[in-house]
Every structure is written in structure tokens, then in C-alpha cells.
Amino acid sequence: MLKDIIIKGARENNLKNIDVTIPRNKLVVFTGVSGSGKSTLAFDTIFAEGQRRYIESLSSYARMFLGQMHKPDVDFIEGLSPSISIDQKTTSHNPRSTVGTVTEIYDYLRLLYAHIGTPYCPNCNKPISTQTIDNIIDQVLTLKEGTKIVILSPVVRGKKGTFAKELADYLKEGYLRVKIDGEDRMLDEDIVLDKNIKHNIYLTIDRLIIKPEMHTRLAESLENALKLSNGVVIVEADGNETLYSTNHSCPECGYSIEEIAPRLFSFNTPFGACPNCSGLGFKQIIDETKLIKDPNLSLIEGAISASGWAYDTGMGNMFYRAVANKYGVDVNTPVKDLPKEVLNTVLYGTKGEKIDVTYRYKGEMTTSKMKFEGIIPNLERRYRETNSDYSKAEISKYFSEVECSMCHGKRLKQDALNVKIKKLNIIELTDLSVTRILEFIDSLKLNKTQEQISNPILKEIKARLNFLINVGLGYLTLSRTASTLSGGEAQRIRLATQIGSGLTGVLYILDEPSIGLHQRDNDRLLATLKNLRDLDNTVIVVEHDEDTIRSADYIVDIGPYAGVNGGEVVASGTVKDIINAPRSITGKYLSGQLKINVPDNRRPISNGYIEIKGARQNNLKNIDVSIPVGVITAITGVSGSGKSSLINEILYPASSNVLNRSNLAEGKYKSIKGLEKLDKVINIDQSPIGRTPRSNPATYTNVFNDIRELFSKTPDAKERGYNAGRFSFNIPGGRCENCTGGGINKIEMFFLPDVYVTCDVCGGKRYNKETLQVKYKGKNIYDVLDMTIEEACVFFENVPKIYNKLKTLNDVGLGYIKLGQPATELSGGEAQRVKLATELSKRSTGKSLYILDEPTTGLAMYDVDKLIKILNRLVANGNTIVVIEHNLDVIKIADYIIDLGPEGGENGGQIVAVGTPEQIAKNDKSITGKYLKSYLK
């Protein structure tokens, strides 16, 4: 086995034909300024080639399903191991995925509860044991004499298939009736079931009438049913079905639960999921508050403007007047003053009752009796029935998630929730933090039989919980939905999962694992990375964090700058080698030659405060917070301490609803004051700037409108009669119609994933030949979109309207990305900086509140310096900045700090310290202050 990974002639993206040698089985950090080519070398070259070689080693049959892998533009790579990439993409957008399911800890907990859990009766709150057939007979005979009952054997429950053979066999055995998916059928009918749908098949064993002398026949029928369906029988009486089981039942009241198996605790199967919400824990319903746009208006003035129900539509006007006439109210009455009965009828309909409706028919007014469906049932029905994405999107605006009324957000059916270990059911256990669950598991006292059964399960659970704690995620709950995790949290969960797998001889490539981590938790993360290395793996980390760089066995510094000015290896080796490299910007910061200076003076707090009282969202402990206006405030604290709950779930929605007239859901708090000091609030988060490749930095910042306008004024365009619309790739005219301006075409592969190929007509240039013939300074519209922002700044330097917008993009460190780079290819940090640049290019009122969540994501120290200058520029114009941040270089330049903690999760949510960085550094209770001290020297 080679000692090194050797790369020669790497030219992917901006890499300049570089040669790199990376020692194997070491912790290697790739660093350099943002856009220098680190990720291109790590992911687009090394990982891509490792992945490609692995796939090429598979059979041609397997490769057929995996598709052709792109070969990186590199001459030679040797010494590669099987490669695993752990990036920052959110784990899953599926609402069924939780931290527990992603880490597989929940699967082991299901096994644990199935084997050593004790079922309790929900009525008597006593442990329940197995039930005999005599107990079942006694329960059935308590029914009123003369009651008609049906004995059913549930032979198929929630399984896919046609079951033709089974149904034929039951007919041969003499059975005549069957209940399929709730419908009574005769077995001699031609029964055809959809093999792709899950079915419930209950065989009718007997039909009886309750009377004293029926004991023998009832016993025979129940025995027969129990035998056919493995100890479970259903007795239907007066349309109500009662399940009995010989497995578990309450001796007091007869409550019965079927066999306790792992699937009972799964909210992703019909056997365990709450039947009301199908295991989601919530239901989507039309929200009345979202439907009524302005309660001060009347119905015919536009109080409700939902799709199809605006006051100026025929249907809306017609039914609004009809309901008003029915109740004798004035149709011009504001909605807030309408009697409850009237508004309920408008929203939910007449429940089948016909009312007089007047409408125009063939030019004449006609009155007829009609049923009124109601706005909410109408919208719900249209949402279910429509195939139009646009219609669904329009109607979905009025939906809100509400907690399921049956399971109260617990996702499981009652039978599963009645099984407990040490008085906690499985959902109550997963609602605890990872740290608390480990304490719970360690505190279990088991008998010898239970120990023998559960030891292997407990070993796996403990190991996985410890891995999560070691990567700084001990504050998470296992019940937390995966889609709510930040990119950094999702990445560290995958890292913990990989450590748990125990693989050796693997090449791991990670993208900034320190994102979202407090300096205290970073130490644990570094120990985890070294542990991964010590298992004889090679660990390559793309990272800007100074502690991670200093902890590396080997460093590769790519640069010197971004984009076309980067792509070279400026230094490699130990920290000492990087510091001594004259061209390394990273080395200059590590040596202290370059540094981010502490401000000589902090800005005084002279404009008052935004005051939040009684904040209690998530883990916040009913705290009162004062955020100064007109300065930079850093919100700090260990991971999970409550920073996002306070700022993203309370401050932003509450201030946006007042200042921006939004309608956002607000977290729990008592009151907020001081917003009158501000004009608007701007949340510059890391969500994408667009959902499709048609969105890009040029379209988001609106500079593309100016560029199109400029092209329309060229002599060529004027001669041809082209206006600005001609240069849009979103509308017919100038775009390539073969790909409708996308530059790529989708080929449907039916049973295989769709394949995207470059358009063979325009060659991926999006426009038709005629449009591309129009040039400005020798460049056509495609050439301009293909320029980096840095290149475009030079190209348009004599066009102030365009240059000023491009310069702000360049100022925030995005000079290396292309003007037309698809939004889907931008990282969260890049998207955030595009938004920041867009706001910077607008005319400032000087009274805006800017909220930023970890803006240093993806930024090297050199770029952090640029970001700080921009933040100072915004505050100098009279704006207020609130920034959630772990980066100590940003924290040290803040005017004011609010430090939350002291720990994460349930042990956080309190204010530990407030004040200037100097005051925080002196506070012994502040973990942030402990690490901040050295940065203030």
C-alpha cells in the first residue's frame, strides 16, 4: 500500500494544473481563502475520482442503475482508498426523518421496548399480561343479549399484494365472506386487488347473536379465528370493531394489546403509526387567520382573497351575498363584526342545507336553491384533486400545521404509547436530550433474563449516543425532525454515524465540520476526527477554523486568492511550513502578521433597546432580553443554548410582523418594545436564493435587468428591434426553445432516475443564435453570464448602475463566482452573502435591523476581515445588526454581547452574561468569555 495519495495535473474548475501529495492515514486540512479551489480539489477531484473508480469496479448491471460518473480533469491520481464524503447538506426534508431514525438509535430503542418494555392499561394504569380465550369469551358475553356480532380473523394486515391464491384457498376451506379494506365481499366474487397498495383482509369466521346458550359455538369460532391470525381476533358489534389478543390484556377491564413487536413502535408503518395523522404528529389544515387577509374589511371589500374566493369573482360575490341574506346581515359589515354563525357558514358551508343564491344566467338575474360547500372545504377538496403544482402552491399558502388531536404530536398509536420502561414510553424517552437518554440507559436495573436479551441492544445504543455527544450534539433530542437541523448539525450526525460504523482504510472528506460549533465543542470534534484517523483512515477536512488548522498532521493551502487568482498550491506541510511560506495568506494570519484588530473604542449605546420580555420558546427559560439599537450585537453561547430560538423564532418574526407587515408564526414570548425606533427588518439567512437553476446572482440582485437593458441599447439590438425582454432566458423570443432557456434537457428514464444533458441546439448557452449575435464590447449575453463577478466588475466599470451592484458582490468576497451560476450550486454561506450584497446595494434608510445567522460560514480569516468591514459600514449608516456567531474574531469586534447558556438543550436557555467583549471575558460564568480572553490581547 502506498504511503501517500499522489495527484498530478489537477485542472478541474479553477485549479491550475497542480500536483499535490497527501500523506495517508493522517488528518489533513485543505485551507485557503473562499473560492480558492479547496472544495474543487477535495470534492470535485479526489472524492469524485474515488467514487468513479469504485462504481467502475461494479458489474455492468449495477452500473446501469448508477449512471455514468464524470471523470475529473486530472492527469493522474494514485493511492486512493474508497471515499466517503460528509458534506453540509440537510439530512432529509422528509417530516418522518428524525435524529433518532437517521442515526438508527430509534431502531435499537424499538427493539429494546419490544423485548423488555412493560405494557400498561390506559384505563387502570396497571401492567397488563397475556389474555386467555376464556377471558375473551367473558368480555364478549358482557354485550347486551340480542346484539349481533361478527367474528373476524385479521389474516392480512397492511401488506401489499393481490392475495389471489390465499383468497381462493379460504373459499376451498368453506369460508364465504371476507372484509377487505373495510368493505364486505363474498369470496366467490371476482376479487381483484391492487398489488401496489397495502390491504387489510379480515376473514369472516362466524356471525352470531348474543344469547346465554352460545358459549360453545363462540369458543369454537374464537379459537378458529385466533389460530388463523396468530393470536388476534376482531369482534364486530353494532359496527364497532374490538381487537382481542391472547398475547396481552388487562385483568381488570379487559383492555387488549396485540403482540409487542418492534414494528408497533414505528411511526412509519400502519401498525405503529397514529391512525389520525399517519405518524406525522401533525395535520395540515386551512388556517382561518391566514384566510382572512384583513378582518377590518367586509367580505365584498376583499377580507378574503383566497384562490377562487376573491370578492370580485362571480362565485365569491354570489355566495357571500347569499349567506348574508340567509342570516339577515349587511354584506358590507366588516368581518370582525360578523356574528360567529355567519362567519362559520362562510368558512365551513351550510352542511348540506340549500340556500337562496342569486346569479346572472343568460343575461338575467336568477335565484336558485343551492348547497354551499364553504371556503375551507372547497380549498381542501381542490388541493386534493388538482394535478397543478401552481394551484397546490396557491392553496398551500393558507395551510398551517396543527398538533394531531389524537396522539398530541407523539406520532404513535395508543397501544405503543402504553408500553413503558421505568415509567417512560418510547416517545417520552426520545423527547429527552441525547445526554439525558444516556443517563437513563445507564440507570436501568434489569433482571438476568432482561440483561441477557438487552445487553447487545444497549451496547449499540450507548455507543451511538456517545458518538453524538463527542461531536457536540448532546443537546439534541432524538425526536427532533431531521429537516430542522442546520447543515453543520446534519454533517456531524453523519460523522457520528460513520465513526459508529468502525470502517478502516477509508478516505473521509469533510466540509467545514466546525460550522455551528462553539469553541468548547470544537475541542470534542477535533478529538473525534483524530479518533477516525486512528482507525487507519485518511481524513481530509476543508476548513477555515484556526484550531482545526493547527491540529492537522498536514496542511494544503490553496490560493493565493479566489477564482482565476487562485487554484495554486501556495504552501503545504506542517503549521510551521505554512507560516514560513511567503505567498500564504493563511500563514500570515497564523503567525499574527495579519490579524483582525480589536476596535479601539466600542460604540456607545445611545439609541435605546429592543426589549423582549418573557421569552420561553423551546428551551428559553422565560428570559427578558434587551438588544441595543444602532450597534453590533453578538448572540453567543454553546451549541443548543437557545440563540436561534431567541433571534430566528422570536425577534425576527415579531419585528417583521410589525415593521414589514408580515404574517409569520411567532415563538412564545410575553411582549416586545422598542420597534418604533426602526423602519424595517431584514433577515439575511442561508436559505437558497432560488429553488431552480434559473435563479442566479445576476437575477437575484436585479443587475441582470440592467445588463439586459444595456444590451437592448447596442446598435445591433436597435437595428434588429430587440428590447430588453429579448435577452431573458425565461420568456420566448431570445431564448433557445429546445431547452426553454435552461441550457439542459431532461431525459425521462422511466424506471431509472431522470438524466440531464446539455442542450444539443444551443450547447448549454440558453439563447438562440440570433440573440447571441448581439454583442457589447465584443461579448454576447451568454459570455457576460459566464464571467466571474470579479471579471464583470472590470468589464462594466464604466457603467455605474451595473458596476455598483457588482462591486458589492465583490466586496462580500464573491468575486470568484459566476454571474450566471445557478442558485442550486451556491452554498448556504454564498447565498447569504449574495443577500447581504443585495441589501448593501440598496439605498439605506439608516434605521434597518439586520439579522445574520453565522455569516462567517465558509469564510477564511481573510474574508472574515472583509465581512467585518461591511458590518461596520452598515452600522455607520445608522443601522442595527444582530448576529448569531461562534467565530471569536466577529465576537470580539461586537459592541455588545448577549451570552446564552450555560449549556445546550434543557440546561441552556438562560442569560449567562451581557455587556462588551471585555466584560464578557471577565465573567467567570461565561464559557464564551473563557475563550474570548486570548482574542482581546
mmCIF file of N, CA and C in Angstrom, residues 450-504:
data_model
loop_
_atom_site.group_PDB
_atom_site.id
_atom_site.type_symbol
_atom_site.label_atom_id
_atom_site.label_comp_id
_atom_site.label_asym_id
_atom_site.label_seq_id
_atom_site.Cartn_x
_atom_site.Cartn_y
_atom_site.Cartn_z
ATOM 1 N N GLN A 450 -33.628 -10.190 31.405
ATOM 2 C CA GLN A 450 -33.659 -8.929 30.658
ATOM 3 C C GLN A 450 -32.251 -8.518 30.214
ATOM 4 N N GLU A 451 -31.267 -8.722 31.104
ATOM 5 C CA GLU A 451 -29.882 -8.381 30.764
ATOM 6 C C GLU A 451 -29.395 -9.186 29.575
ATOM 7 N N GLN A 452 -29.691 -10.475 29.619
ATOM 8 C CA GLN A 452 -29.252 -11.375 28.551
ATOM 9 C C GLN A 452 -29.837 -10.944 27.199
ATOM 10 N N ILE A 453 -31.115 -10.543 27.233
ATOM 11 C CA ILE A 453 -31.797 -10.143 25.993
ATOM 12 C C ILE A 453 -31.303 -8.780 25.509
ATOM 13 N N SER A 454 -31.141 -7.850 26.444
ATOM 14 C CA SER A 454 -30.946 -6.449 26.034
ATOM 15 C C SER A 454 -29.504 -5.969 25.971
ATOM 16 N N ASN A 455 -28.540 -6.716 26.509
ATOM 17 C CA ASN A 455 -27.153 -6.227 26.534
ATOM 18 C C ASN A 455 -26.607 -5.836 25.156
ATOM 19 N N PRO A 456 -26.780 -6.683 24.120
ATOM 20 C CA PRO A 456 -26.267 -6.288 22.795
ATOM 21 C C PRO A 456 -26.949 -5.018 22.267
ATOM 22 N N ILE A 457 -28.258 -4.869 22.579
ATOM 23 C CA ILE A 457 -29.005 -3.687 22.119
ATOM 24 C C ILE A 457 -28.498 -2.453 22.847
ATOM 25 N N LEU A 458 -28.351 -2.551 24.189
ATOM 26 C CA LEU A 458 -27.900 -1.414 24.991
ATOM 27 C C LEU A 458 -26.491 -0.977 24.605
ATOM 28 N N LYS A 459 -25.645 -1.948 24.255
ATOM 29 C CA LYS A 459 -24.279 -1.629 23.840
ATOM 30 C C LYS A 459 -24.280 -0.734 22.605
ATOM 31 N N GLU A 460 -25.118 -1.067 21.623
ATOM 32 C CA GLU A 460 -25.215 -0.274 20.384
ATOM 33 C C GLU A 460 -25.788 1.119 20.666
ATOM 34 N N ILE A 461 -26.824 1.177 21.511
ATOM 35 C CA ILE A 461 -27.451 2.472 21.831
ATOM 36 C C ILE A 461 -26.439 3.386 22.512
ATOM 37 N N LYS A 462 -25.732 2.855 23.515
ATOM 38 C CA LYS A 462 -24.753 3.670 24.255
ATOM 39 C C LYS A 462 -23.646 4.179 23.342
ATOM 40 N N ALA A 463 -23.152 3.312 22.485
ATOM 41 C CA ALA A 463 -22.061 3.708 21.575
ATOM 42 C C ALA A 463 -22.500 4.857 20.686
ATOM 43 N N ARG A 464 -23.699 4.745 20.108
ATOM 44 C CA ARG A 464 -24.174 5.793 19.197
ATOM 45 C C ARG A 464 -24.469 7.101 19.940
ATOM 46 N N LEU A 465 -25.004 6.996 21.155
ATOM 47 C CA LEU A 465 -25.252 8.215 21.952
ATOM 48 C C LEU A 465 -23.937 8.915 22.288
ATOM 49 N N ASN A 466 -22.930 8.128 22.627
ATOM 50 C CA ASN A 466 -21.624 8.709 22.959
ATOM 51 C C ASN A 466 -20.986 9.387 21.757
ATOM 52 N N PHE A 467 -21.164 8.806 20.576
ATOM 53 C CA PHE A 467 -20.611 9.419 19.365
ATOM 54 C C PHE A 467 -21.257 10.790 19.123
ATOM 55 N N LEU A 468 -22.568 10.876 19.348
ATOM 56 C CA LEU A 468 -23.263 12.164 19.172
ATOM 57 C C LEU A 468 -22.761 13.199 20.174
ATOM 58 N N ILE A 469 -22.556 12.769 21.407
ATOM 59 C CA ILE A 469 -22.050 13.680 22.444
ATOM 60 C C ILE A 469 -20.637 14.158 22.083
ATOM 61 N N ASN A 470 -19.831 13.258 21.541
ATOM 62 C CA ASN A 470 -18.441 13.594 21.219
ATOM 63 C C ASN A 470 -18.315 14.577 20.052
ATOM 64 N N VAL A 471 -19.342 14.660 19.200
ATOM 65 C CA VAL A 471 -19.286 15.650 18.102
ATOM 66 C C VAL A 471 -20.103 16.893 18.462
ATOM 67 N N GLY A 472 -20.390 17.063 19.765
ATOM 68 C CA GLY A 472 -21.020 18.297 20.239
ATOM 69 C C GLY A 472 -22.514 18.349 20.053
ATOM 70 N N LEU A 473 -23.181 17.182 19.969
ATOM 71 C CA LEU A 473 -24.628 17.170 19.725
ATOM 72 C C LEU A 473 -25.414 16.576 20.893
ATOM 73 N N GLY A 474 -24.834 16.626 22.081
ATOM 74 C CA GLY A 474 -25.513 16.059 23.247
ATOM 75 C C GLY A 474 -26.792 16.776 23.613
ATOM 76 N N TYR A 475 -26.984 18.007 23.108
ATOM 77 C CA TYR A 475 -28.178 18.787 23.428
ATOM 78 C C TYR A 475 -29.386 18.425 22.559
ATOM 79 N N LEU A 476 -29.161 17.720 21.440
ATOM 80 C CA LEU A 476 -30.273 17.374 20.547
ATOM 81 C C LEU A 476 -31.188 16.328 21.190
ATOM 82 N N THR A 477 -32.458 16.351 20.802
ATOM 83 C CA THR A 477 -33.364 15.267 21.188
ATOM 84 C C THR A 477 -33.480 14.316 20.004
ATOM 85 N N LEU A 478 -33.714 13.040 20.267
ATOM 86 C CA LEU A 478 -33.852 12.064 19.180
ATOM 87 C C LEU A 478 -35.146 12.270 18.408
ATOM 88 N N SER A 479 -36.113 12.975 19.019
ATOM 89 C CA SER A 479 -37.401 13.187 18.341
ATOM 90 C C SER A 479 -37.367 14.388 17.404
ATOM 91 N N ARG A 480 -36.257 15.137 17.387
ATOM 92 C CA ARG A 480 -36.184 16.333 16.545
ATOM 93 C C ARG A 480 -36.208 15.958 15.063
ATOM 94 N N THR A 481 -37.036 16.648 14.297
ATOM 95 C CA THR A 481 -37.165 16.369 12.872
ATOM 96 C C THR A 481 -35.863 16.717 12.159
ATOM 97 N N ALA A 482 -35.413 15.829 11.285
ATOM 98 C CA ALA A 482 -34.115 15.997 10.609
ATOM 99 C C ALA A 482 -34.069 17.270 9.775
ATOM 100 N N SER A 483 -35.208 17.673 9.211
ATOM 101 C CA SER A 483 -35.221 18.852 8.334
ATOM 102 C C SER A 483 -34.955 20.153 9.092
ATOM 103 N N THR A 484 -35.085 20.138 10.436
ATOM 104 C CA THR A 484 -34.850 21.356 11.222
ATOM 105 C C THR A 484 -33.389 21.499 11.651
ATOM 106 N N LEU A 485 -32.562 20.516 11.304
ATOM 107 C CA LEU A 485 -31.148 20.583 11.679
ATOM 108 C C LEU A 485 -30.417 21.558 10.767
ATOM 109 N N SER A 486 -29.423 22.240 11.318
ATOM 110 C CA SER A 486 -28.577 23.089 10.475
ATOM 111 C C SER A 486 -27.661 22.183 9.659
ATOM 112 N N GLY A 487 -27.012 22.767 8.637
ATOM 113 C CA GLY A 487 -26.093 21.982 7.809
ATOM 114 C C GLY A 487 -24.975 21.377 8.634
ATOM 115 N N GLY A 488 -24.449 22.161 9.587
ATOM 116 C CA GLY A 488 -23.361 21.675 10.438
ATOM 117 C C GLY A 488 -23.804 20.526 11.330
ATOM 118 N N GLU A 489 -25.021 20.644 11.909
ATOM 119 C CA GLU A 489 -25.542 19.567 12.765
ATOM 120 C C GLU A 489 -25.757 18.294 11.960
ATOM 121 N N ALA A 490 -26.315 18.437 10.746
ATOM 122 C CA ALA A 490 -26.570 17.271 9.891
ATOM 123 C C ALA A 490 -25.257 16.583 9.532
ATOM 124 N N GLN A 491 -24.239 17.391 9.250
ATOM 125 C CA GLN A 491 -22.936 16.831 8.892
ATOM 126 C C GLN A 491 -22.324 16.072 10.066
ATOM 127 N N ARG A 492 -22.440 16.632 11.274
ATOM 128 C CA ARG A 492 -21.839 15.977 12.441
ATOM 129 C C ARG A 492 -22.601 14.712 12.816
ATOM 130 N N ILE A 493 -23.898 14.662 12.513
ATOM 131 C CA ILE A 493 -24.660 13.428 12.740
ATOM 132 C C ILE A 493 -24.135 12.327 11.819
ATOM 133 N N ARG A 494 -23.881 12.695 10.550
ATOM 134 C CA ARG A 494 -23.342 11.695 9.616
ATOM 135 C C ARG A 494 -21.926 11.279 10.037
ATOM 136 N N LEU A 495 -21.177 12.242 10.580
ATOM 137 C CA LEU A 495 -19.831 11.926 11.073
ATOM 138 C C LEU A 495 -19.911 10.922 12.220
ATOM 139 N N ALA A 496 -20.840 11.156 13.153
ATOM 140 C CA ALA A 496 -21.023 10.233 14.285
ATOM 141 C C ALA A 496 -21.430 8.849 13.788
ATOM 142 N N THR A 497 -22.294 8.810 12.767
ATOM 143 C CA THR A 497 -22.743 7.531 12.197
ATOM 144 C C THR A 497 -21.573 6.784 11.578
ATOM 145 N N GLN A 498 -20.681 7.520 10.894
ATOM 146 C CA GLN A 498 -19.522 6.887 10.255
ATOM 147 C C GLN A 498 -18.563 6.315 11.297
ATOM 148 N N ILE A 499 -18.362 7.053 12.401
ATOM 149 C CA ILE A 499 -17.489 6.548 13.461
ATOM 150 C C ILE A 499 -18.081 5.261 14.028
ATOM 151 N N GLY A 500 -19.403 5.265 14.146
ATOM 152 C CA GLY A 500 -20.102 4.080 14.658
ATOM 153 C C GLY A 500 -19.960 2.875 13.751
ATOM 154 N N SER A 501 -19.733 3.127 12.464
ATOM 155 C CA SER A 501 -19.628 2.001 11.518
ATOM 156 C C SER A 501 -18.307 1.248 11.694
ATOM 157 N N GLY A 502 -17.272 1.921 12.266
ATOM 158 C CA GLY A 502 -15.995 1.252 12.544
ATOM 159 C C GLY A 502 -15.195 0.877 11.313
ATOM 160 N N LEU A 503 -15.414 1.561 10.178
ATOM 161 C CA LEU A 503 -14.668 1.236 8.957
ATOM 162 C C LEU A 503 -13.208 1.652 9.088
ATOM 163 N N THR A 504 -12.317 0.893 8.431
ATOM 164 C CA THR A 504 -10.897 1.270 8.385
ATOM 165 C C THR A 504 -10.446 1.292 6.927
#
